[in-house]
CSV table of C-alpha atoms in Angstrom, one decimal:
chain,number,residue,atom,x,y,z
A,291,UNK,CA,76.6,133.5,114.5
A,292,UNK,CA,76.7,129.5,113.9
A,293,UNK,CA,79.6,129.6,111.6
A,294,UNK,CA,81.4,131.6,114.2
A,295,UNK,CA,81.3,129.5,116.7
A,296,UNK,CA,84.8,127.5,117.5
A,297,UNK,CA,84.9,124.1,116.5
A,298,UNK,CA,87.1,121.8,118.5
A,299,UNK,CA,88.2,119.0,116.1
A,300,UNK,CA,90.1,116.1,117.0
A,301,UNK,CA,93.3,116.8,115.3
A,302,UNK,CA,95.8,114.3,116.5
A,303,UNK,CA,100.0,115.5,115.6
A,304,UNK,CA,103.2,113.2,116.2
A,305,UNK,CA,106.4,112.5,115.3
A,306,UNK,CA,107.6,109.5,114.1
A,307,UNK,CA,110.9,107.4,114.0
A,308,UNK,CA,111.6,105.7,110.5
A,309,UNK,CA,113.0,105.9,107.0
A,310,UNK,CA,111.6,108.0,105.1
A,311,UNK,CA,110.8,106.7,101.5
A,312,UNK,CA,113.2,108.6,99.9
A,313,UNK,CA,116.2,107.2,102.2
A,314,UNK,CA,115.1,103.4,101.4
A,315,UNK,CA,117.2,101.3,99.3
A,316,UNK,CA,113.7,100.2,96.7
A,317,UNK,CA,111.3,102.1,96.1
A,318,UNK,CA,108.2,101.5,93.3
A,319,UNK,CA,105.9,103.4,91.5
A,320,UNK,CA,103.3,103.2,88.8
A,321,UNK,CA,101.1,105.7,87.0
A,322,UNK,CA,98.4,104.7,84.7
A,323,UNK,CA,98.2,107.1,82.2
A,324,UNK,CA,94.8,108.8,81.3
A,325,UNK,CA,94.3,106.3,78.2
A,326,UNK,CA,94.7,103.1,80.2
A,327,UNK,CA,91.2,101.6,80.3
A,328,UNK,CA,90.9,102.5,84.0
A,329,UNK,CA,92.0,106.1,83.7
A,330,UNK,CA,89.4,106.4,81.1
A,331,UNK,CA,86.5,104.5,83.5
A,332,UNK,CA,88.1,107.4,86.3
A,333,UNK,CA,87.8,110.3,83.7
A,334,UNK,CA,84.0,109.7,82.6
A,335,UNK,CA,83.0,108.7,85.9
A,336,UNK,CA,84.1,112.3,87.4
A,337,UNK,CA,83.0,114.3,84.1
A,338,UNK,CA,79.6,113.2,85.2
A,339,UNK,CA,79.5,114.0,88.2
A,340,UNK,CA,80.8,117.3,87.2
A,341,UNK,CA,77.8,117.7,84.5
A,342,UNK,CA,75.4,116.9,87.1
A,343,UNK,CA,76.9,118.9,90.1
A,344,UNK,CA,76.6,121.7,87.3
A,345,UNK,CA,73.0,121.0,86.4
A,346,UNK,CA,72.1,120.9,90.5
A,347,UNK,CA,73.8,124.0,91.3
A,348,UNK,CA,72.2,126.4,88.2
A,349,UNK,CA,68.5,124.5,88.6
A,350,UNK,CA,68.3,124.4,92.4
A,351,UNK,CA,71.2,126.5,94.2
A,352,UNK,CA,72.9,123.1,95.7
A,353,UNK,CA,74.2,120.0,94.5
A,354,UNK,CA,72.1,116.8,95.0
A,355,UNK,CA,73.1,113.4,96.0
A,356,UNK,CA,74.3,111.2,93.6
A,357,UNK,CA,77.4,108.5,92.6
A,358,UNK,CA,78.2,108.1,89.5
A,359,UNK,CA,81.6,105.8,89.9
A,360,UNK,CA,80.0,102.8,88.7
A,361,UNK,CA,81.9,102.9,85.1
A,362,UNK,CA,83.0,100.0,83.3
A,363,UNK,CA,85.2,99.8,80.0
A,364,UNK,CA,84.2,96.6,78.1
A,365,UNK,CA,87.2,95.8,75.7
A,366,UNK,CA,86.1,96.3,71.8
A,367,UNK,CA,87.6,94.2,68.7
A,368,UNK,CA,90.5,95.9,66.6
A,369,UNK,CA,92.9,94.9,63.3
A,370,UNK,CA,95.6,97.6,63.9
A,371,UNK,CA,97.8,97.8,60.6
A,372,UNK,CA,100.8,100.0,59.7
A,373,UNK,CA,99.7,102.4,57.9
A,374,UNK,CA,96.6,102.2,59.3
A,375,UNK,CA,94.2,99.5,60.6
A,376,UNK,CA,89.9,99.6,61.3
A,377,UNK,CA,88.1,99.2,64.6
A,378,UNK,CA,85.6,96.4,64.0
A,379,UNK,CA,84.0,95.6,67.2
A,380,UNK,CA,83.2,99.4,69.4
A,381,UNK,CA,83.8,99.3,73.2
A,382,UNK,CA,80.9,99.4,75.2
A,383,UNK,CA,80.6,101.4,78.0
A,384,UNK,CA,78.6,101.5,80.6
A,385,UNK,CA,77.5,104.3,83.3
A,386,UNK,CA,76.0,103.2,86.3
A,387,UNK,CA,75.6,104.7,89.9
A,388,UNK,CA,72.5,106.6,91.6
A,389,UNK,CA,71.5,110.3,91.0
A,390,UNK,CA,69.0,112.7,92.0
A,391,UNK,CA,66.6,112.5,88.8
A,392,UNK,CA,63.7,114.3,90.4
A,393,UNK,CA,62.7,117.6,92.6
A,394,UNK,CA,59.2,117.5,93.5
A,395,UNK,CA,57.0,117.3,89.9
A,396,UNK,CA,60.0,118.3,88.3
A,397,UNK,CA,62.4,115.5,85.8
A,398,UNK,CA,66.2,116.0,85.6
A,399,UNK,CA,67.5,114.4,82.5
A,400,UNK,CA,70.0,112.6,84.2
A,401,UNK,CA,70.9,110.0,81.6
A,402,UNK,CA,71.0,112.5,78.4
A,403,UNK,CA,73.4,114.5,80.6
A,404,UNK,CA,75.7,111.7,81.7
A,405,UNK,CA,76.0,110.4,78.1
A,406,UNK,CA,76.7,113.8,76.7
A,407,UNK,CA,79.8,114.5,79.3
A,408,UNK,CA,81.0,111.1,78.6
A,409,UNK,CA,81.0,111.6,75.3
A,410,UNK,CA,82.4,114.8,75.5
A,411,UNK,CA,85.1,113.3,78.0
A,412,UNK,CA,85.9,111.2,75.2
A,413,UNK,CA,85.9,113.8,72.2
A,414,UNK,CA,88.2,116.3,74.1
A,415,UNK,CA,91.1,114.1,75.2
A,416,UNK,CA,91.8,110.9,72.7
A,417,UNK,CA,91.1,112.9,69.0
A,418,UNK,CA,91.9,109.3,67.1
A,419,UNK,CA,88.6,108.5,69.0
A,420,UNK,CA,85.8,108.2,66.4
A,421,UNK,CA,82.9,108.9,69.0
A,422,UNK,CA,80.2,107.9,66.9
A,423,UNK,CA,81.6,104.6,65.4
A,424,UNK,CA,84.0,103.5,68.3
A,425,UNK,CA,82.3,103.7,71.4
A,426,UNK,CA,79.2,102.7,72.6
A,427,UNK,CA,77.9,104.7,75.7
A,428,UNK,CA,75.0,102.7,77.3
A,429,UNK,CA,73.6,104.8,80.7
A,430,UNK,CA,72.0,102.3,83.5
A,431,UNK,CA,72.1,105.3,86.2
A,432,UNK,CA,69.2,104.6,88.7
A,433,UNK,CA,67.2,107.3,89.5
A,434,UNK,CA,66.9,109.0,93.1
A,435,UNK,CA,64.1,111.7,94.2
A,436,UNK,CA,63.9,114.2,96.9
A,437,UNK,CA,60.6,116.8,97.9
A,438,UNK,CA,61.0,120.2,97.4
A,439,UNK,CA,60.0,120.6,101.1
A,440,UNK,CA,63.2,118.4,102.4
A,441,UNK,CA,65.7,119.7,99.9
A,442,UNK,CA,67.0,121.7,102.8
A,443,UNK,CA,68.3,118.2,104.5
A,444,UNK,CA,71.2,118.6,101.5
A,445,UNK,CA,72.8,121.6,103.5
A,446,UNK,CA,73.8,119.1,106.8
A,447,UNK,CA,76.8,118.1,104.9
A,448,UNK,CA,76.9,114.7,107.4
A,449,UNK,CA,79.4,112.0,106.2
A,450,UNK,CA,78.1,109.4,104.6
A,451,UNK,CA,80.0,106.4,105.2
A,452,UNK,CA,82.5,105.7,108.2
A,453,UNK,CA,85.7,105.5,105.9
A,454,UNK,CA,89.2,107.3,106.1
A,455,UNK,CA,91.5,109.0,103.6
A,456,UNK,CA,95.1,109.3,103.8
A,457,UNK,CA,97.7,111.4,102.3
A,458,UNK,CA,101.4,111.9,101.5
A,459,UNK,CA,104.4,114.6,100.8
A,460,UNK,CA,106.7,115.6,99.7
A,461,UNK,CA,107.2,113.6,96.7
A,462,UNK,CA,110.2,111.6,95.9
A,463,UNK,CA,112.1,112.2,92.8
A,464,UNK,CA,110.8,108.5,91.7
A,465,UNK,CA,107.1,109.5,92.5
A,466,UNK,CA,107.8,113.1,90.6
A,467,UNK,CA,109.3,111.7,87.5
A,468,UNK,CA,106.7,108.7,87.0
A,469,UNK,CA,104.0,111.3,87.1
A,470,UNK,CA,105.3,113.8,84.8
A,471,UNK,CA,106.8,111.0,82.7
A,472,UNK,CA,103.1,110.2,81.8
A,473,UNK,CA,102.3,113.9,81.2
A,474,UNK,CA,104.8,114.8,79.4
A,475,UNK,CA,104.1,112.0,77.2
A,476,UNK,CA,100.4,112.6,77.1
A,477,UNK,CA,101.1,116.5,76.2
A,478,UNK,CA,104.6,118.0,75.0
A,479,UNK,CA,105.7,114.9,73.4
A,480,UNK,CA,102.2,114.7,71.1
A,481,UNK,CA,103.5,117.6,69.1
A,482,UNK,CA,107.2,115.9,68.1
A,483,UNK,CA,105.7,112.5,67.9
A,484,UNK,CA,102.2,111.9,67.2
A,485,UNK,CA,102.1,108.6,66.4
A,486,UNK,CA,102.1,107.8,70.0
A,487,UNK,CA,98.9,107.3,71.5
A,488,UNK,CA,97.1,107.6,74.9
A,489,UNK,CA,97.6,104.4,76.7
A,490,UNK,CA,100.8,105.3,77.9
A,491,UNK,CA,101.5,103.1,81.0
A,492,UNK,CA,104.7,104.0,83.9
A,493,UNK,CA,106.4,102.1,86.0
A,494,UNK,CA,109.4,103.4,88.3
A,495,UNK,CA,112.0,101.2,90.3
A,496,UNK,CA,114.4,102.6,92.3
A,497,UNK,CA,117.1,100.9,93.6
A,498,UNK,CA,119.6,103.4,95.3
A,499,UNK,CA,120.4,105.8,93.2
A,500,UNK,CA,119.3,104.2,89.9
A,501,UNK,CA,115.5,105.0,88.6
A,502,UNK,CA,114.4,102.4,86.1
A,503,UNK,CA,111.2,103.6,83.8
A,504,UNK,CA,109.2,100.9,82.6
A,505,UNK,CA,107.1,102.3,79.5
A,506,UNK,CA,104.2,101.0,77.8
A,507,UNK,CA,103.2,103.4,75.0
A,508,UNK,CA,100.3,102.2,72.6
A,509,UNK,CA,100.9,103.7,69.1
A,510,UNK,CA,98.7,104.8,66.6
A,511,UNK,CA,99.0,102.9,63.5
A,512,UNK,CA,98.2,105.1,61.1
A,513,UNK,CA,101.0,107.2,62.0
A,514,UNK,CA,103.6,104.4,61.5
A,515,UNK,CA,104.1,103.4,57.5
A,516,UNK,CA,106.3,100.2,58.9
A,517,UNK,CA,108.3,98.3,61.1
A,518,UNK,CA,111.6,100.3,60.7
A,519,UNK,CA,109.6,103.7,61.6
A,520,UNK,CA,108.4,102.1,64.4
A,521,UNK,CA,111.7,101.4,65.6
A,522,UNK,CA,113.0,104.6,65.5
A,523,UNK,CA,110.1,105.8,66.6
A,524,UNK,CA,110.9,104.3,69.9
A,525,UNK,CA,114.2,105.2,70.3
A,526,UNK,CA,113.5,109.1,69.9
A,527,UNK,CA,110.8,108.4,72.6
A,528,UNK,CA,113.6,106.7,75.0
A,529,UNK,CA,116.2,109.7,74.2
A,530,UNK,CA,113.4,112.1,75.0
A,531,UNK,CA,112.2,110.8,78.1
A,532,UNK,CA,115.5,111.0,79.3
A,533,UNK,CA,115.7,114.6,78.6
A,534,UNK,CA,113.1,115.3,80.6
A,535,UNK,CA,113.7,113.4,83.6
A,536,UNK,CA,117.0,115.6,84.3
A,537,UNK,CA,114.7,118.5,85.0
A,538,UNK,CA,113.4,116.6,88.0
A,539,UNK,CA,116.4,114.1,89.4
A,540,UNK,CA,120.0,113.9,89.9
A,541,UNK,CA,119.7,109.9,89.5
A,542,UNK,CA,121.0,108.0,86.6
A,543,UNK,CA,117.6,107.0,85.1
A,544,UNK,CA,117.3,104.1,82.6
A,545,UNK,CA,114.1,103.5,80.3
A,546,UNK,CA,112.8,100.6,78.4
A,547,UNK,CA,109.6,101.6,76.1
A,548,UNK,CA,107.4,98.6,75.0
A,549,UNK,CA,109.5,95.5,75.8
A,550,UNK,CA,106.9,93.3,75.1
A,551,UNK,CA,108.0,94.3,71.5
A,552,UNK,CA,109.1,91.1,69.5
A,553,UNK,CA,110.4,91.7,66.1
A,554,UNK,CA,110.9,88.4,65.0
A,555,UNK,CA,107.5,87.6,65.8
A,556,UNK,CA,106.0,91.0,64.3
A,557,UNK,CA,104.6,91.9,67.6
A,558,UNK,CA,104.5,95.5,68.2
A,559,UNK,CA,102.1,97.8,70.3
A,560,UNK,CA,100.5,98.9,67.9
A,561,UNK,CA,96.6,100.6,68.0
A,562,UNK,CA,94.0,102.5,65.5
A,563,UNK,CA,92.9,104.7,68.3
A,564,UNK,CA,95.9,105.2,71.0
A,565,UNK,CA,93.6,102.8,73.4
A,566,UNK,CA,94.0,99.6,74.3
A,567,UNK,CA,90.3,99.5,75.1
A,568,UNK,CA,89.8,99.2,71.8
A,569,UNK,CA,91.0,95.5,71.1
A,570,UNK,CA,89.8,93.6,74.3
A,571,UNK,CA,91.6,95.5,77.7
A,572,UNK,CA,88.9,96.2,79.9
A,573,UNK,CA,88.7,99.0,82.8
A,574,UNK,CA,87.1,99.7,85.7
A,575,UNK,CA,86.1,102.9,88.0
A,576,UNK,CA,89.2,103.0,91.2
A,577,UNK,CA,91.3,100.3,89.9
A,578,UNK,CA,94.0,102.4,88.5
A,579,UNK,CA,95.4,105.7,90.4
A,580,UNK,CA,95.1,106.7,93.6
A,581,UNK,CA,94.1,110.9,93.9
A,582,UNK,CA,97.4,111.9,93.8
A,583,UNK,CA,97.4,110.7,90.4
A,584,UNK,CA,100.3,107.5,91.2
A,585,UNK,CA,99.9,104.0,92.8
A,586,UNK,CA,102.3,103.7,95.5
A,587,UNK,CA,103.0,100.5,97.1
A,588,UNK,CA,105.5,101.6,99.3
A,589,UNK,CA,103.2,104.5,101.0
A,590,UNK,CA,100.0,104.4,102.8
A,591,UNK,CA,97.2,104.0,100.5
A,592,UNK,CA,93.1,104.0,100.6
A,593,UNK,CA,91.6,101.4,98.2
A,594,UNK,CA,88.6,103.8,97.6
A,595,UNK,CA,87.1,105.1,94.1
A,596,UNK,CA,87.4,108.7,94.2
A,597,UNK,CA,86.1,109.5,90.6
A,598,UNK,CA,82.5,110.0,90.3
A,599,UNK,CA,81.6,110.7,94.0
A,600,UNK,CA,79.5,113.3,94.8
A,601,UNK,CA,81.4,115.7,96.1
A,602,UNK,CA,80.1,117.3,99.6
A,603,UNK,CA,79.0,114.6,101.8
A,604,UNK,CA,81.3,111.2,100.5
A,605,UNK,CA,84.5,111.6,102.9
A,606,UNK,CA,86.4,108.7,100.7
A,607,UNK,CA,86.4,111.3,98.0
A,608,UNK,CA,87.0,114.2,100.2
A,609,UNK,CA,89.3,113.0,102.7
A,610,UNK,CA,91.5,111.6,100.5
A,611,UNK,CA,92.1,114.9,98.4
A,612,UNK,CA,92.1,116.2,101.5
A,613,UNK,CA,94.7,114.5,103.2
A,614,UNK,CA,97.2,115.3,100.2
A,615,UNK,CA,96.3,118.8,100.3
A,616,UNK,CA,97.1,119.3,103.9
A,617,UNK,CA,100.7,117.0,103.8
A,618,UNK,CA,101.3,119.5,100.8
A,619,UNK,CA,100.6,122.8,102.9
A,620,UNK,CA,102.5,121.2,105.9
A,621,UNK,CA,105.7,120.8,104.1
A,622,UNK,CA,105.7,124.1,102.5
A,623,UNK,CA,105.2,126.0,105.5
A,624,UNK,CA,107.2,124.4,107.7
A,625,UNK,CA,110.4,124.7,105.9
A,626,UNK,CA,113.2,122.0,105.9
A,627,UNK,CA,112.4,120.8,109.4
A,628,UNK,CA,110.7,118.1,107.8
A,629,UNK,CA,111.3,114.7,105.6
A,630,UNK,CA,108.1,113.3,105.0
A,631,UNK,CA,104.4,114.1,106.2
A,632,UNK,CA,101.9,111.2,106.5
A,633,UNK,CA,97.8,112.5,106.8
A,634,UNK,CA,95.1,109.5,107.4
A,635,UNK,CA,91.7,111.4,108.0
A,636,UNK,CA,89.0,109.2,109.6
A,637,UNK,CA,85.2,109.8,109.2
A,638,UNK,CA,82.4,108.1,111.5
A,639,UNK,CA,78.9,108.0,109.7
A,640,UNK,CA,76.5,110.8,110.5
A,641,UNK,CA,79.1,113.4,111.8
A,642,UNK,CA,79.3,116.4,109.9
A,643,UNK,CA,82.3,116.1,107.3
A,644,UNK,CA,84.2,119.1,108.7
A,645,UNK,CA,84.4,117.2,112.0
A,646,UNK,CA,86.1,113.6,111.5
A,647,UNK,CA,86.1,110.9,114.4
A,648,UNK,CA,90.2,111.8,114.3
A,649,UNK,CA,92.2,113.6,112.2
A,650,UNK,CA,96.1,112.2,112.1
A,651,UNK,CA,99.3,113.6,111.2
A,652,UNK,CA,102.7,111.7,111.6
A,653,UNK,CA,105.9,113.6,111.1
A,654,UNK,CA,109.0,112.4,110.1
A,655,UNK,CA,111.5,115.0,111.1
A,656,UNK,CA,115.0,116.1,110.3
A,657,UNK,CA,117.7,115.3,113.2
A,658,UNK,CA,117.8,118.1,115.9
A,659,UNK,CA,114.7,119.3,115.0
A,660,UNK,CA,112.7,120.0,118.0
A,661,UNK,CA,108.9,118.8,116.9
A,662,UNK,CA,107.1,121.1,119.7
A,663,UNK,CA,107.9,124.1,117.9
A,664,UNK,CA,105.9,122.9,114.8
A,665,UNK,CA,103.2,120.6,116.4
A,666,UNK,CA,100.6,124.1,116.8
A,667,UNK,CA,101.1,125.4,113.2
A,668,UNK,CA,100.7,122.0,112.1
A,669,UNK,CA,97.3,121.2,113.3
A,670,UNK,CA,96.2,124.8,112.7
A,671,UNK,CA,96.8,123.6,108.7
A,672,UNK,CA,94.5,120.9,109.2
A,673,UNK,CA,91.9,122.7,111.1
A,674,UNK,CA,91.6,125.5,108.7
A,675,UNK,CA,91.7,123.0,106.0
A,676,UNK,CA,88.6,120.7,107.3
A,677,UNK,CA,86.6,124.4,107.9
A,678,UNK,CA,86.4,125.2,104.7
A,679,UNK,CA,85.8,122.2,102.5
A,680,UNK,CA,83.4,124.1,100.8
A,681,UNK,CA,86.4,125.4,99.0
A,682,UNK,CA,87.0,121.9,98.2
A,683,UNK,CA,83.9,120.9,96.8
A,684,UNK,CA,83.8,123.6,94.2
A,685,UNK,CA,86.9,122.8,92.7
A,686,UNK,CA,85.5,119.3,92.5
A,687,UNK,CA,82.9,121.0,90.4
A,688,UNK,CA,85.3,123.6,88.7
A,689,UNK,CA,87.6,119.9,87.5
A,690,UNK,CA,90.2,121.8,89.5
A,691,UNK,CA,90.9,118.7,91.5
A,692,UNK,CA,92.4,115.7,90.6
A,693,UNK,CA,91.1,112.1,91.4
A,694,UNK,CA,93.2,110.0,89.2
């Protein structure tokens, strides 16, 4: 009868005056691909959590507290090499956090599981990788434990910090094609051109109707028998990525790929791996994307690391996947009425996650429009989406959610 009952949340909808993104004369984007050093720190910090939420679940029917997103990528030592170079210092990394390591008599191997999905991380998205010669994973994950007789207290679900989340859409065309740039680099491309690597770094700036890509693509060296090859290498990645960025503007876009390229000097990015990491760039757990998977200075942002919370009761985690998810829903129900939805999600410690201290929509809306008409379907979006973050949490679990 509990879950019945009706749960009056503070759900705050307005509309707003201003320019939406879009419509401004300079806009700016960046997107840290999933081989920059801090993508990698964001993608081992959340396949923990994952192993572990896994582990919880299947052992004792709930997932136990813990935080993994205490990752950091120490640069290694490289001598990249057309034609092929060696990797002679690995990169050390190190997993750190807090997790529930024992039930009652019972030991979780916490650390053999976190080094495991790490390494597995690793193995399934950067194949140039060697995993057992390139890395070293070192696990300093302190250790939590919780009575059998209290393991009920898990099933409050009460926030855990007092911290907000916020969250954006639609998309602009410069916030689509930065994204997908990367992706379509980190996946189609790979087929055509394999010699270039993982670290693939984007920056977009608009200015009117002109999108300017910035691209930093490590390559790997083995791949690339000399400088010539490498040349032309680069300008079949320029003519592709302008391919595919007429599927998603009507903009005149220019790109640039690697002008920190000096060929008098020799200098060229190139790698043994596809990583960066490897020769001295270091990375760091929530110092790279934001959830929706760009860093936008021009839109509201929370500074908070996402990757490797756990996933039911830390609100800087949910709420900011949250907030994106209900901007999303908003703009596809409500049809052309609106230019830009802006979702900020406030939690006060101790209150149970589905109830935030306020929950706040802004609205930018099209001229004419009459905001009254939309204001009740609008919080009902958010409503139903706070009453079931259950939902939320498994795809958390299921990797069906992204945090970076």
């Amino acid at each position: 009868m509990e879950s019945q009952l009706k749960i009056e949340r503070n759900i705050q909808v307005e509309a707003i005056k201003q320019s939406p993104t879009m419509s401004r004369e300079v806009e700016i984007v960046e997107r840290k691909g999933i081989g920059h050093p801090d993508s990698v720190a964001d993608g081992i910090a959340e396949s923990v959590s994952r192993a572990l939420s896994k582990y919880y679940l299947k052992q004792y029917g709930r997932i136990l507290h813990h935080n993994t997103d205490q990752v950091e990528v120490v640069g290694g030592q490289a001598d990249p090499k057309f034609k092929g170079g060696n990797v002679l210092e690995p990169t050390y990394i190190l997993l750190s956090g807090r997790a529930t390591a024992s039930v009652g008599d019972d030991r979780i191997p916490v650390k053999s599981l976190a080094i495991k999905s790490a390494k597995d991380y690793l193995r399934d998205h950067f194949p140039d990788l060697d995993i057992d010669s390139d890395v070293m994973i070192d696990s300093r994950i302190g250790n939590g434990s919780v009575d059998l007789r209290g393991l009920y207290d898990t099933r409050k679900f009460k926030a855990n910090d007092t911290s907000f989340g916020v969250g954006f859409a639609p998309f602009t065309d410069t916030e689509t094609l930065v994204k997908l740039t990367e992706k379509y680099i980190n996946g189609d491309l790979k087929k055509s051109l394999p010699a270039i690597g993982y670290d693939i770094k984007v920056m977009g700036f608009r200015k009117g109707k002109t999108i300017n890509l910035t691209v930093a693509a490590a390559y790997v060296d083995k791949y690339v028998k000399d400088a010539s090859e490498y040349n032309s290498i680069k300008d079949e990645l320029v003519s592709k990525i302008k391919d595919n960025a007429v599927k998603y503007t009507d903009n005149d876009v220019q790109v640039y790929v690697n002008t920190g390229d000096i060929k008098s000097d020799s200098v060229y990015y190139l790698t043994v791996t596809g990583l960066s990491m490897e020769n001295g760039d270091d990375g760091s757990v929530g110092r790279g994307n934001r959830v929706n998977g760009i860093i936008t200075p021009y839109r509201p942002m929370s500074m908070e690391a996402a990757a490797g919370k756990n996933p039911v009761t830390h609100v800087g985690k949910l709420y900011n996947v949250l907030s994106n998810q209900i901007a999303d829903q908003v703009v596809s129900e409500e049809g052309g009425d609106i230019k830009e939805v802006l979702v900020r999600i406030v939690s006060q410690i101790g209150r149970p996650v589905d109830e935030p201290h306020v929950a706040s929509l802004q609205l930018i809306y099209e001229d004419n429009v009459d905001p009254s008409k939309h204001k009740n379907n609008i919080r009902a979006i958010a409503d139903e989406k706070l009453a079931h973050m259950d939902k939320l949490t498994q795809m958390f679990v299921d990797g069906k959610a992204e945090v970076f």
